[in-house]
Coordinates of C-alpha atoms and ligand atoms in Angstrom, one line a residue:
Chain A
X1 CA -4.6 -66.3 -98.5
X2 CA -1.5 -68.5 -98.1
X3 CA -0.3 -69.4 -94.6
X4 CA 3.4 -68.9 -93.7
X5 CA 5.4 -72.0 -93.5
X6 CA 9.0 -71.6 -92.2
X7 CA 11.4 -72.8 -94.9
X8 CA 13.0 -75.3 -92.4
X9 CA 14.7 -77.4 -95.1
X10 CA 16.6 -74.4 -96.5
X11 CA 17.3 -72.9 -93.1
X12 CA 18.8 -76.2 -91.9
X13 CA 20.8 -76.7 -95.1
X14 CA 22.3 -73.2 -94.7
X15 CA 23.0 -73.7 -91.0
X16 CA 24.7 -77.0 -91.3
X17 CA 26.3 -77.0 -94.8
X18 CA 27.2 -73.3 -95.2
X19 CA 27.4 -71.5 -91.8
X20 CA 29.0 -74.4 -89.9
X21 CA 26.6 -74.9 -87.0
X22 CA 28.6 -77.9 -85.9
X23 CA 31.7 -75.8 -85.4
X24 CA 29.9 -72.9 -83.8
X25 CA 28.3 -75.4 -81.4
X26 CA 31.9 -76.3 -80.2
X27 CA 32.7 -72.7 -79.2
X28 CA 33.0 -72.3 -75.4
X29 CA 29.6 -71.3 -74.0
X30 CA 27.6 -72.5 -77.0
X31 CA 27.8 -76.2 -76.2
X32 CA 24.0 -76.4 -75.8
X33 CA 23.5 -75.7 -79.4
X34 CA 23.6 -79.3 -80.4
X35 CA 21.9 -80.3 -83.8
X36 CA 19.0 -82.0 -81.9
X37 CA 18.4 -79.0 -79.7
X38 CA 18.6 -76.6 -82.6
X39 CA 16.2 -78.8 -84.7
X40 CA 13.7 -78.8 -81.8
X41 CA 14.0 -75.0 -81.4
X42 CA 13.4 -74.4 -85.1
X43 CA 10.4 -76.7 -85.1
X44 CA 8.8 -75.0 -82.1
X45 CA 9.5 -71.5 -83.5
X46 CA 7.9 -72.4 -86.8
X47 CA 4.8 -73.6 -85.0
X48 CA 4.6 -70.3 -83.1
X49 CA 5.1 -68.3 -86.3
X50 CA 2.5 -70.2 -88.3
X51 CA 0.0 -70.7 -85.4
X52 CA 0.2 -67.5 -83.4
X53 CA 1.8 -64.7 -85.4
X54 CA 0.7 -65.4 -89.0
X55 CA -3.0 -65.4 -88.2
X56 CA -2.9 -61.8 -86.8
X57 CA -0.6 -60.5 -89.5
X58 CA -3.2 -59.4 -92.1
X59 CA -5.9 -58.4 -89.6
X60 CA -3.3 -56.4 -87.6
X61 CA -2.3 -54.5 -90.7
X62 CA -5.9 -53.8 -91.6
X63 CA -6.9 -52.6 -88.1
X64 CA -3.6 -50.8 -87.2
X65 CA -2.5 -49.5 -83.9
X66 CA -4.8 -46.7 -82.6
X67 CA -3.8 -43.6 -80.6
X68 CA -6.2 -41.9 -78.1
X69 CA -5.4 -39.5 -75.4
X70 CA -1.7 -40.4 -75.1
X71 CA -2.3 -44.2 -75.1
X72 CA -1.9 -46.6 -78.0
X73 CA -4.1 -49.7 -78.5
X74 CA -2.4 -52.4 -80.5
X75 CA -4.7 -54.5 -82.9
X76 CA -6.8 -57.4 -81.8
X77 CA -4.7 -60.4 -80.7
X78 CA -1.4 -58.6 -80.3
X79 CA -1.4 -58.4 -76.5
X80 CA -2.2 -62.1 -76.1
X81 CA 0.3 -63.1 -78.7
X82 CA 3.0 -61.0 -77.0
X83 CA 2.1 -62.6 -73.6
X84 CA 2.5 -66.1 -75.2
X85 CA 5.7 -65.0 -76.9
X86 CA 7.3 -64.0 -73.5
X87 CA 5.9 -67.0 -71.6
X88 CA 7.3 -69.3 -74.3
X89 CA 10.8 -67.8 -73.6
X90 CA 11.1 -66.5 -77.1
X91 CA 11.9 -63.0 -76.0
X92 CA 14.8 -64.3 -73.9
X93 CA 16.2 -66.6 -76.5
X94 CA 19.0 -64.5 -77.9
X95 CA 20.4 -63.3 -74.5
X96 CA 23.1 -64.5 -72.1
X97 CA 22.0 -67.1 -69.5
X98 CA 23.2 -64.7 -66.8
X99 CA 20.2 -62.4 -67.4
X100 CA 17.7 -65.1 -67.9
X101 CA 18.3 -65.8 -71.6
X102 CA 19.2 -69.1 -73.2
X103 CA 22.8 -68.2 -74.2
X104 CA 22.4 -69.6 -77.7
X105 CA 24.6 -68.5 -80.6
X106 CA 23.4 -65.8 -83.0
X107 CA 23.5 -68.4 -85.7
X108 CA 20.5 -70.0 -83.9
X109 CA 18.6 -66.9 -83.0
X110 CA 18.9 -65.7 -86.6
X111 CA 16.6 -68.2 -88.3
X112 CA 14.2 -67.9 -85.4
X113 CA 14.0 -64.2 -85.9
X114 CA 13.6 -64.6 -89.6
X115 CA 10.4 -66.6 -88.8
X116 CA 9.0 -63.8 -86.6
X117 CA 9.7 -61.2 -89.3
X118 CA 8.2 -63.3 -92.1
X119 CA 5.1 -64.2 -90.3
X120 CA 4.4 -60.8 -88.7
X121 CA 6.8 -57.9 -89.4
X122 CA 4.9 -55.4 -87.3
X123 CA 4.9 -57.7 -84.2
X124 CA 8.6 -58.6 -84.6
X125 CA 9.6 -55.0 -84.3
X126 CA 8.7 -54.9 -80.6
X127 CA 11.2 -57.6 -79.5
X128 CA 13.7 -56.2 -82.0
X129 CA 13.7 -52.8 -80.3
X130 CA 13.8 -54.4 -76.9
X131 CA 16.9 -56.3 -78.0
X132 CA 18.6 -53.1 -79.2
X133 CA 18.0 -51.5 -75.8
X134 CA 19.2 -54.6 -73.9
X135 CA 22.4 -54.6 -76.0
X136 CA 23.0 -50.9 -75.2
X137 CA 22.6 -51.6 -71.4
X138 CA 24.8 -54.7 -71.6
X139 CA 27.4 -52.7 -73.4
X140 CA 27.7 -49.7 -71.1
X141 CA 25.0 -49.7 -68.4
X142 CA 26.1 -49.5 -64.8
X143 CA 25.7 -52.6 -62.7
X144 CA 22.8 -50.9 -60.9
X145 CA 21.0 -50.1 -64.2
X146 CA 21.7 -53.6 -65.5
X147 CA 20.3 -55.2 -62.3
X148 CA 17.2 -53.0 -62.3
X149 CA 16.3 -53.3 -66.0
X150 CA 17.8 -56.3 -67.7
X151 CA 15.9 -59.2 -66.1
X152 CA 12.5 -57.6 -66.9
X153 CA 13.6 -56.7 -70.4
X154 CA 15.0 -60.1 -71.2
X155 CA 11.9 -61.7 -69.9
X156 CA 9.9 -59.3 -72.0
X157 CA 7.6 -57.8 -69.4
X158 CA 9.2 -54.5 -70.0
X159 CA 9.9 -53.5 -73.7
X160 CA 12.6 -51.2 -75.0
X161 CA 12.8 -48.4 -77.5
X162 CA 15.6 -46.4 -79.3
X163 CA 15.1 -42.6 -79.4
X164 CA 17.5 -41.1 -81.8
X165 CA 15.5 -39.2 -84.4
X166 CA 14.2 -35.6 -84.0
X167 CA 12.4 -33.5 -86.6
X168 CA 15.7 -31.7 -87.6
X169 CA 18.0 -34.7 -86.9
X170 CA 17.5 -37.8 -89.0
X171 CA 20.6 -39.2 -90.8
X172 CA 22.5 -36.4 -89.2
X173 CA 22.4 -37.0 -85.5
X174 CA 24.9 -34.2 -84.8
X175 CA 21.8 -31.9 -84.9
X176 CA 20.1 -33.6 -81.9
X177 CA 18.7 -31.0 -79.5
X178 CA 17.0 -32.9 -76.7
X179 CA 18.4 -31.6 -73.3
X180 CA 19.5 -33.4 -70.2
X181 CA 19.9 -31.4 -67.0
X182 CA 21.7 -33.0 -64.0
X183 CA 19.6 -33.3 -60.8
X184 CA 21.4 -35.3 -58.1
X185 CA 21.9 -38.9 -59.1
X186 CA 19.8 -38.5 -62.3
X187 CA 19.0 -36.2 -65.2
X188 CA 15.8 -34.4 -66.3
X189 CA 15.2 -35.0 -70.1
X190 CA 13.3 -32.5 -72.2
X191 CA 12.7 -32.5 -76.0
X192 CA 10.8 -34.1 -78.8
X193 CA 11.6 -37.4 -80.6
X194 CA 9.9 -38.7 -83.7
X195 CA 9.5 -42.0 -85.5
X196 CA 9.9 -44.0 -82.2
X197 CA 9.0 -47.6 -82.9
X198 CA 6.8 -49.0 -80.2
X199 CA 7.3 -45.8 -78.3
X200 CA 3.9 -46.4 -76.7
X201 CA 1.7 -49.5 -76.6
X202 CA -0.4 -51.7 -74.4
X203 CA 1.5 -55.0 -74.5
X204 CA 3.9 -54.6 -71.5
X205 CA 3.8 -53.2 -68.0
X206 CA 6.6 -50.8 -68.6
X207 CA 8.6 -49.2 -71.5
X208 CA 12.3 -48.4 -71.3
X209 CA 13.3 -45.6 -73.6
X210 CA 16.9 -45.2 -74.5
X211 CA 17.3 -41.5 -75.4
X212 CA 20.1 -39.5 -77.1
X213 CA 20.3 -36.0 -75.5
X214 CA 22.8 -33.2 -74.6
X215 CA 23.9 -32.0 -71.2
X216 CA 24.3 -28.2 -70.8
X217 CA 28.1 -28.3 -71.0
X218 CA 28.2 -30.6 -74.0
X219 CA 30.2 -29.6 -77.1
X220 CA 28.4 -29.0 -80.4
X221 CA 28.1 -31.9 -82.9
X222 CA 28.5 -35.6 -82.5
X223 CA 30.9 -35.4 -79.6
X224 CA 28.4 -33.8 -77.3
X225 CA 25.6 -36.5 -77.3
X226 CA 25.0 -38.7 -74.3
X227 CA 22.7 -41.8 -73.9
X228 CA 20.0 -42.0 -71.2
X229 CA 17.6 -44.6 -69.9
X230 CA 14.1 -43.0 -69.5
X231 CA 11.5 -45.4 -68.2
X232 CA 7.8 -44.8 -68.8
X233 CA 7.2 -45.7 -65.1
X234 CA 10.2 -45.0 -62.8
X235 CA 10.8 -48.3 -61.0
X236 CA 10.3 -48.4 -57.2
X237 CA 13.1 -49.7 -54.9
X238 CA 11.4 -53.1 -55.0
X239 CA 11.6 -53.1 -58.8
X240 CA 7.9 -52.7 -59.5
X241 CA 6.9 -49.9 -62.0
X242 CA 6.3 -46.7 -59.9
X243 CA 5.5 -43.1 -60.8
X244 CA 4.5 -42.2 -64.3
X245 CA 7.4 -40.3 -66.0
X246 CA 6.5 -37.3 -68.2
X247 CA 7.5 -39.2 -71.3
X248 CA 4.4 -39.0 -73.4
X249 CA 3.2 -40.1 -76.8
X250 CA 1.8 -37.1 -78.6
X251 CA 0.6 -39.0 -81.7
X252 CA 1.5 -41.9 -84.0
X253 CA 2.3 -41.8 -87.8
X254 CA 0.0 -43.0 -90.6
X255 CA 2.4 -45.1 -92.6
X256 CA 2.8 -46.9 -96.0
X257 CA 2.9 -50.2 -94.2
X258 CA 3.6 -52.0 -90.9
X259 CA 0.4 -50.4 -89.6
X260 CA 0.2 -52.5 -86.5
X261 CA 3.6 -51.3 -85.4
X262 CA 3.1 -47.9 -83.6
X263 CA 5.6 -45.2 -84.7
X264 CA 5.4 -42.6 -82.0
X265 CA 6.1 -38.9 -81.6
X266 CA 7.4 -38.7 -78.0
X267 CA 7.5 -35.6 -75.9
X268 CA 9.8 -35.5 -72.9
X269 CA 9.1 -32.8 -70.3
X270 CA 11.6 -33.0 -67.5
X271 CA 11.4 -36.8 -67.5
X272 CA 13.7 -38.6 -65.1
X273 CA 16.6 -40.2 -66.9
X274 CA 19.8 -42.1 -66.0
X275 CA 23.1 -41.8 -67.8
X276 CA 24.4 -44.9 -69.7
X277 CA 28.2 -45.0 -69.6
X278 CA 30.1 -41.8 -69.8
X279 CA 28.8 -38.3 -70.8
X280 CA 29.3 -37.3 -74.5
X281 CA 29.9 -40.8 -75.7
X282 CA 26.3 -41.7 -76.5
X283 CA 26.6 -41.8 -80.2
X284 CA 29.7 -44.0 -80.1
X285 CA 27.7 -46.6 -77.9
X286 CA 24.8 -46.3 -80.2
X287 CA 26.9 -47.1 -83.3
X288 CA 28.4 -50.2 -81.7
X289 CA 24.9 -51.4 -81.0
X290 CA 23.7 -50.3 -84.5
X291 CA 25.8 -53.1 -86.1
X292 CA 23.4 -55.7 -84.6
X293 CA 20.5 -53.5 -85.6
X294 CA 21.7 -53.2 -89.2
X295 CA 22.1 -57.0 -89.3
X296 CA 18.5 -57.4 -88.0
X297 CA 17.1 -55.0 -90.6
X298 CA 19.0 -56.9 -93.4
X299 CA 17.3 -60.1 -92.1
X300 CA 13.9 -58.2 -92.5
X301 CA 14.8 -58.1 -96.3
X302 CA 15.3 -61.9 -96.3
X303 CA 12.1 -62.5 -94.4
X304 CA 9.9 -60.2 -96.6
X305 CA 11.4 -61.9 -99.7
X306 CA 10.6 -65.4 -98.3
X307 CA 7.0 -64.4 -97.5
X308 CA 6.5 -62.8 -100.9
X309 CA 7.9 -65.9 -102.6
X310 CA 5.6 -68.2 -100.7
X311 CA 2.5 -66.2 -101.6
X312 CA 3.5 -65.9 -105.3
X313 CA 4.3 -69.6 -105.5
X314 CA 0.9 -70.6 -104.0
X315 CA -0.9 -68.2 -106.4
X316 CA 1.1 -69.4 -109.5
X317 CA 0.1 -73.0 -108.8
X318 CA -3.6 -72.2 -108.4
X319 CA -4.3 -69.5 -111.0
X320 CA -5.4 -71.0 -114.3
X321 CA -4.8 -68.8 -117.3
X322 CA -3.4 -69.3 -120.8
X323 CA -2.3 -72.4 -122.7
X324 CA 0.8 -74.5 -122.3
X325 CA 3.2 -73.3 -125.1
X326 CA 4.0 -76.8 -126.3
X327 CA 0.8 -78.7 -125.7
X328 CA -1.2 -75.7 -126.9
X329 CA 0.6 -75.7 -130.2
X330 CA -0.3 -79.4 -130.5
X331 CA -4.0 -78.5 -130.2
X332 CA -4.7 -79.0 -126.5
X333 CA -6.9 -76.1 -125.6
X334 CA -7.1 -76.4 -121.8
X335 CA -5.9 -73.4 -119.8
X336 CA -3.1 -74.2 -117.3
X337 CA -1.7 -72.9 -114.0
X338 CA 0.4 -69.8 -114.7
X339 CA 3.5 -71.5 -113.1
X340 CA 3.7 -73.2 -116.5
X341 CA 4.5 -70.0 -118.3
X342 CA 8.2 -69.2 -118.8
X343 CA 8.0 -65.6 -117.7
X344 CA 6.2 -66.5 -114.5
X345 CA 8.8 -69.2 -113.9
X346 CA 11.5 -66.6 -114.4
X347 CA 9.9 -64.3 -111.8
X348 CA 9.6 -67.2 -109.3
X349 CA 13.2 -68.2 -109.9
X350 CA 14.4 -64.7 -109.4
X351 CA 12.5 -64.6 -106.1
X352 CA 13.7 -68.0 -104.9
X353 CA 17.3 -67.7 -105.9
X354 CA 17.8 -64.2 -104.5
X355 CA 16.1 -65.1 -101.3
X356 CA 18.3 -68.2 -100.8
X357 CA 21.4 -66.2 -101.6
X358 CA 20.5 -63.5 -99.1
X359 CA 19.7 -66.1 -96.4
X360 CA 23.1 -67.8 -97.0
X361 CA 25.0 -64.6 -96.7
X362 CA 23.1 -63.4 -93.6
X363 CA 23.5 -66.7 -91.7
X364 CA 27.2 -67.0 -92.7
X365 CA 27.7 -63.5 -91.2
X366 CA 25.8 -64.5 -88.1
X367 CA 28.2 -67.4 -87.6
X368 CA 31.1 -65.0 -88.0
X369 CA 29.6 -62.9 -85.3
X370 CA 29.6 -65.9 -83.0
X371 CA 33.3 -66.6 -83.8
X372 CA 34.2 -62.9 -83.3
X373 CA 32.5 -63.1 -79.9
X374 CA 33.6 -66.5 -78.5
X375 CA 36.6 -67.9 -80.4
X376 CA 39.3 -68.8 -77.9
X377 CA 42.1 -67.4 -80.1
X378 CA 42.3 -63.5 -80.2
X379 CA 43.7 -63.4 -83.8
X380 CA 40.8 -65.5 -85.0
X381 CA 38.3 -63.3 -83.2
X382 CA 39.9 -60.3 -85.0
X383 CA 39.7 -61.9 -88.4
X384 CA 36.0 -62.9 -87.9
X385 CA 35.2 -59.4 -86.7
X386 CA 36.8 -57.9 -89.8
X387 CA 34.6 -60.1 -92.0
X388 CA 31.5 -59.1 -89.9
X389 CA 32.4 -55.4 -90.4
X390 CA 32.7 -55.9 -94.1
X391 CA 29.5 -57.9 -94.6
X392 CA 27.1 -56.0 -92.3
X393 CA 26.5 -53.1 -94.6
X394 CA 26.1 -55.6 -97.5
X395 CA 23.6 -57.7 -95.5
X396 CA 21.7 -54.6 -94.6
X397 CA 21.8 -52.6 -97.9
X398 CA 21.7 -55.4 -100.4
X399 CA 19.1 -57.6 -98.6
X400 CA 16.7 -54.7 -98.0
X401 CA 16.9 -53.4 -101.5
X402 CA 16.6 -56.9 -103.0
X403 CA 13.7 -57.6 -100.5
X404 CA 11.8 -54.8 -102.1
X405 CA 12.5 -56.1 -105.6
X406 CA 11.4 -59.6 -104.7
X407 CA 8.2 -58.3 -103.1
X408 CA 7.5 -56.3 -106.2
X409 CA 7.9 -59.4 -108.4
X410 CA 5.5 -61.1 -106.0
X411 CA 2.9 -58.4 -106.7
X412 CA 3.5 -58.9 -110.5
X413 CA 3.0 -62.7 -110.3
X414 CA -0.4 -62.0 -108.8
X415 CA -1.5 -59.9 -111.8
X416 CA -4.3 -57.5 -110.9
X417 CA -4.9 -59.3 -107.6
X418 CA -1.4 -58.2 -106.6
X419 CA -2.8 -54.7 -106.3
X420 CA -5.6 -55.8 -104.1
X421 CA -5.1 -55.9 -100.3
X422 CA -7.0 -59.2 -99.8
X423 CA -4.3 -61.4 -101.3
X424 CA -1.7 -60.1 -98.9
X425 CA 0.9 -59.5 -101.7
X426 CA 0.6 -55.8 -101.3
X427 CA 1.2 -56.0 -97.6
Chain B
X1 CA 34.7 -55.9 -107.9
X2 CA 38.4 -55.1 -107.8
X3 CA 37.8 -52.5 -110.5
X4 CA 35.2 -50.9 -108.4
X5 CA 37.4 -50.9 -105.3
X6 CA 40.3 -49.4 -107.2
X7 CA 38.0 -46.7 -108.6
X8 CA 36.7 -45.7 -105.2
X9 CA 40.1 -45.6 -103.6
X10 CA 41.8 -43.8 -106.5
X11 CA 39.2 -41.2 -107.4
X12 CA 40.3 -37.8 -106.1
X13 CA 36.9 -36.0 -106.2
X14 CA 34.9 -37.5 -103.3
X15 CA 31.6 -36.5 -105.0
X16 CA 32.4 -38.9 -107.9
X17 CA 33.3 -41.9 -105.7
X18 CA 30.2 -41.3 -103.5
X19 CA 28.1 -41.2 -106.6
X20 CA 29.1 -44.8 -107.2
X21 CA 28.5 -46.0 -103.6
X22 CA 25.1 -47.6 -103.9
X23 CA 25.8 -49.4 -107.2
X24 CA 29.0 -50.6 -105.6
X25 CA 27.1 -51.9 -102.6
X26 CA 24.7 -53.8 -105.0
X27 CA 27.7 -55.2 -106.9
X28 CA 29.2 -56.4 -103.6
X29 CA 25.9 -58.0 -102.6
X30 CA 25.4 -59.8 -105.9
X31 CA 29.0 -61.1 -105.9
X32 CA 28.8 -62.2 -102.2
X33 CA 25.5 -63.8 -102.8
X34 CA 26.9 -65.6 -105.9
X35 CA 29.8 -66.8 -103.7
X36 CA 27.3 -68.3 -101.2
X37 CA 25.2 -69.9 -103.9
X38 CA 28.4 -71.5 -105.4
X39 CA 29.3 -72.9 -102.0
X40 CA 25.7 -74.1 -101.7
X41 CA 25.9 -75.9 -105.1
X42 CA 29.2 -77.6 -104.1
X43 CA 27.8 -78.7 -100.7
X44 CA 24.6 -80.0 -102.4
X45 CA 26.6 -82.0 -105.0
X46 CA 28.6 -83.6 -102.2
X47 CA 25.5 -84.6 -100.3
X48 CA 23.6 -86.0 -103.3
X49 CA 24.2 -89.7 -102.5
X50 CA 22.0 -90.6 -99.7
X51 CA 20.7 -87.1 -99.2
X52 CA 17.4 -85.4 -100.0
X53 CA 17.7 -85.5 -103.8
X54 CA 14.8 -83.3 -104.9
X55 CA 15.9 -80.6 -102.5
X56 CA 19.6 -80.8 -103.3
X57 CA 19.1 -81.0 -107.1
X58 CA 16.8 -77.9 -106.8
X59 CA 19.6 -76.2 -104.9
X60 CA 22.1 -76.9 -107.7
X61 CA 19.7 -75.7 -110.4
X62 CA 18.8 -72.6 -108.3
X63 CA 22.5 -71.7 -107.9
X64 CA 22.9 -72.1 -111.7
X65 CA 20.0 -69.7 -112.2
X66 CA 21.5 -67.2 -109.8
X67 CA 24.7 -67.3 -111.8
X68 CA 23.1 -67.1 -115.2
X69 CA 20.4 -64.4 -114.4
X70 CA 21.7 -62.4 -111.4
X71 CA 25.5 -62.6 -111.2
X72 CA 25.7 -61.6 -114.9
X73 CA 24.6 -58.1 -113.7
X74 CA 28.0 -57.7 -112.1
X75 CA 29.9 -56.3 -115.1
X76 CA 27.2 -53.8 -115.8
X77 CA 27.3 -52.6 -112.2
X78 CA 31.1 -52.4 -112.4
X79 CA 30.7 -50.1 -115.5
X80 CA 28.1 -48.1 -113.6
X81 CA 30.5 -47.5 -110.8
X82 CA 33.7 -46.9 -112.9
X83 CA 32.4 -45.2 -116.0
X84 CA 29.0 -43.9 -114.9
X85 CA 29.8 -42.0 -111.7
X86 CA 31.0 -38.8 -113.3
X87 CA 27.6 -38.3 -115.1
X88 CA 25.7 -38.2 -111.7
X89 CA 26.8 -34.6 -110.8
X90 CA 26.7 -33.3 -114.4
X91 CA 23.7 -31.0 -113.9
X92 CA 23.9 -27.9 -111.7
X93 CA 21.2 -27.5 -109.0
X94 CA 19.8 -24.7 -111.1
X95 CA 19.4 -26.9 -114.1
X96 CA 17.0 -29.1 -112.1
X97 CA 14.7 -26.1 -111.8
X98 CA 14.9 -25.3 -115.5
X99 CA 12.2 -27.8 -116.7
Ligands
FAD501 C1 8.9 -47.0 -89.8 C2 10.0 -46.2 -89.2 C3 10.5 -46.6 -87.9 C4 11.5 -45.9 -87.3 N1 11.9 -46.2 -86.1 C5 12.8 -45.4 -85.4 C6 13.1 -45.6 -84.1 O1 12.6 -46.6 -83.4 N2 14.0 -44.8 -83.4 C7 14.5 -43.7 -84.1 O2 15.3 -43.0 -83.5 N3 14.2 -43.5 -85.4 C8 13.4 -44.3 -86.1 N4 13.1 -44.0 -87.4 C9 13.7 -42.9 -88.1 C10 14.8 -43.3 -89.0 O3 15.9 -43.6 -88.3 C11 15.0 -42.0 -89.9 O4 14.0 -41.9 -90.8 C12 16.3 -42.1 -90.7 O5 17.4 -41.9 -89.8 C13 16.5 -41.1 -91.8 O6 16.3 -39.8 -91.3 P1 15.2 -38.8 -92.0 O7 13.9 -39.5 -92.1 O8 15.3 -37.5 -91.3 O9 15.7 -38.6 -93.5 P2 16.8 -37.6 -94.0 O10 18.0 -37.8 -93.1 O11 16.2 -36.3 -94.1 O12 17.1 -38.2 -95.4 C14 16.4 -37.9 -96.6 C15 17.1 -38.5 -97.8 O13 18.4 -37.9 -97.9 C16 19.4 -38.9 -97.9 N5 20.6 -38.4 -97.2 C17 20.7 -37.8 -96.0 N6 21.9 -37.4 -95.7 C18 22.7 -37.9 -96.6 C19 24.1 -38.0 -96.9 N7 25.0 -37.4 -96.0 N8 24.6 -38.6 -98.0 C20 23.7 -39.1 -98.9 N9 22.4 -39.1 -98.7 C21 21.9 -38.6 -97.6 C22 18.8 -40.1 -97.2 O14 19.4 -41.3 -97.6 C23 17.3 -40.0 -97.7 O15 17.2 -40.6 -99.0 C24 12.1 -44.8 -88.0 C25 11.6 -44.4 -89.3 C26 10.6 -45.1 -89.9 C27 10.1 -44.8 -91.3

């Protein structure tokens, strides 16, 4: 099976020649993103992806996460890899220095995250969900909530989740029914959530659930949904994880893929929760944050396409089958590597060219996010934000759909072996 | 792409314009991707002297392939949006059961 190698040459080409890393590094607050520092970060990240995450990608998918009695055991090696990930500062990389992060532009965290997703999609979902929860707290959490939760979550010792979906409320979140009853300075949350990524696991000392729910007075529909923080262990005054909250994992799903990533059914039975921002504005906050999440999912399409291409290319160079069209006609009878055949070449080129196009669009959009955030001129910020708003659905929709097409071509390049788990193409 | 945008903006029946939404998104992706690959080819050409020739030449050839094999889908997708959308809602829900 082929080992993942980060496409550093292409990543650097896109960063420097297309997305304008040099200019982004001049924005106030991003001065640390010099070409040398960025090179060093990419080199180190690629070592972590190839050396730590890639080796447990296939085994993790085969073993899967296991549920027993409310607890979830992640596959062999995941706990240790996550510990190393946090100790190496990788979890903190995308966040502001104020909270223990490295304050790097999104343009730099984007290729790094592409590497996590390519080398081990299941693993990468844990920090992804933590990032979403952190962004919600940064956006609207009270100073008290921020002080209590952000340092642990940025460091990675506490992970985060997003609890939107319920059995009757998927795309249509106006149908959310989970209840929140006020009790003094907090709320008691009751209801069932489904499909909660990393809703329960054994890699961190606490899990911070961000939950959409309704207060008793809330109006019907989307205007009556509030956002709450519901910790697995309610933190003590000194910040250590305290009493176990009745926020329980009832089961995990048996899925088509990403078997190592636990997808939990969560049951809340009067669990202690704290309001984020104002009542009835939860969905609005969630959607601001969803923009970052959509971008990240689009990047998953790029990452899966890259991984599929690398496997297909390695196979096409090794597999000997059929004669060379020109030499064969001249009487040479030796079978050749299948990369020699025009149709295999066409598939490899479709994989390569679309992956590179998606990467270029995603990184260019990441740079626009940095400008929209930090450009000194308000008009320029507005223009970049307009570009971001236009491109995010494209990065998300087009890259994920194309990611599937590219992965499917990868299976085809492998012939019959593409249908067999061992090669990794099916994964 | 302009044809697709005009169609979506001008179509009165929202069911017809929504029927073209995903093909339009794909059109947008392919055109935006083509735009980026064209920028990549120009940047690669500029860097050729003194640069990493095998990588940069491959980039130019890859951009060419994207144009010749992927970007060429754009007119078909435009037609899918503009001419194909009304066909989407042609069957009644009952007709799906008739088979
Ligand atoms: C692996 C995995 C991880 C997940 N992780 C999380 C998580 O961490 N947190 C969380 O809250 N949720 C999570 N989800 C749930 C996910 O957000 C929902 O599956 C998604 O919102 C779709 O909802 P649904 O499954 O109910 O599908 P439905 O909403 O029932 O959709 C069914 C089909 O109808 C289409 N459809 C629905 N409404 C419309 C419309 N108005 N117009 C056109 N088409 C429409 C959809 O596109 C889809 O094709 C996860 C799901 C999966 C599979």
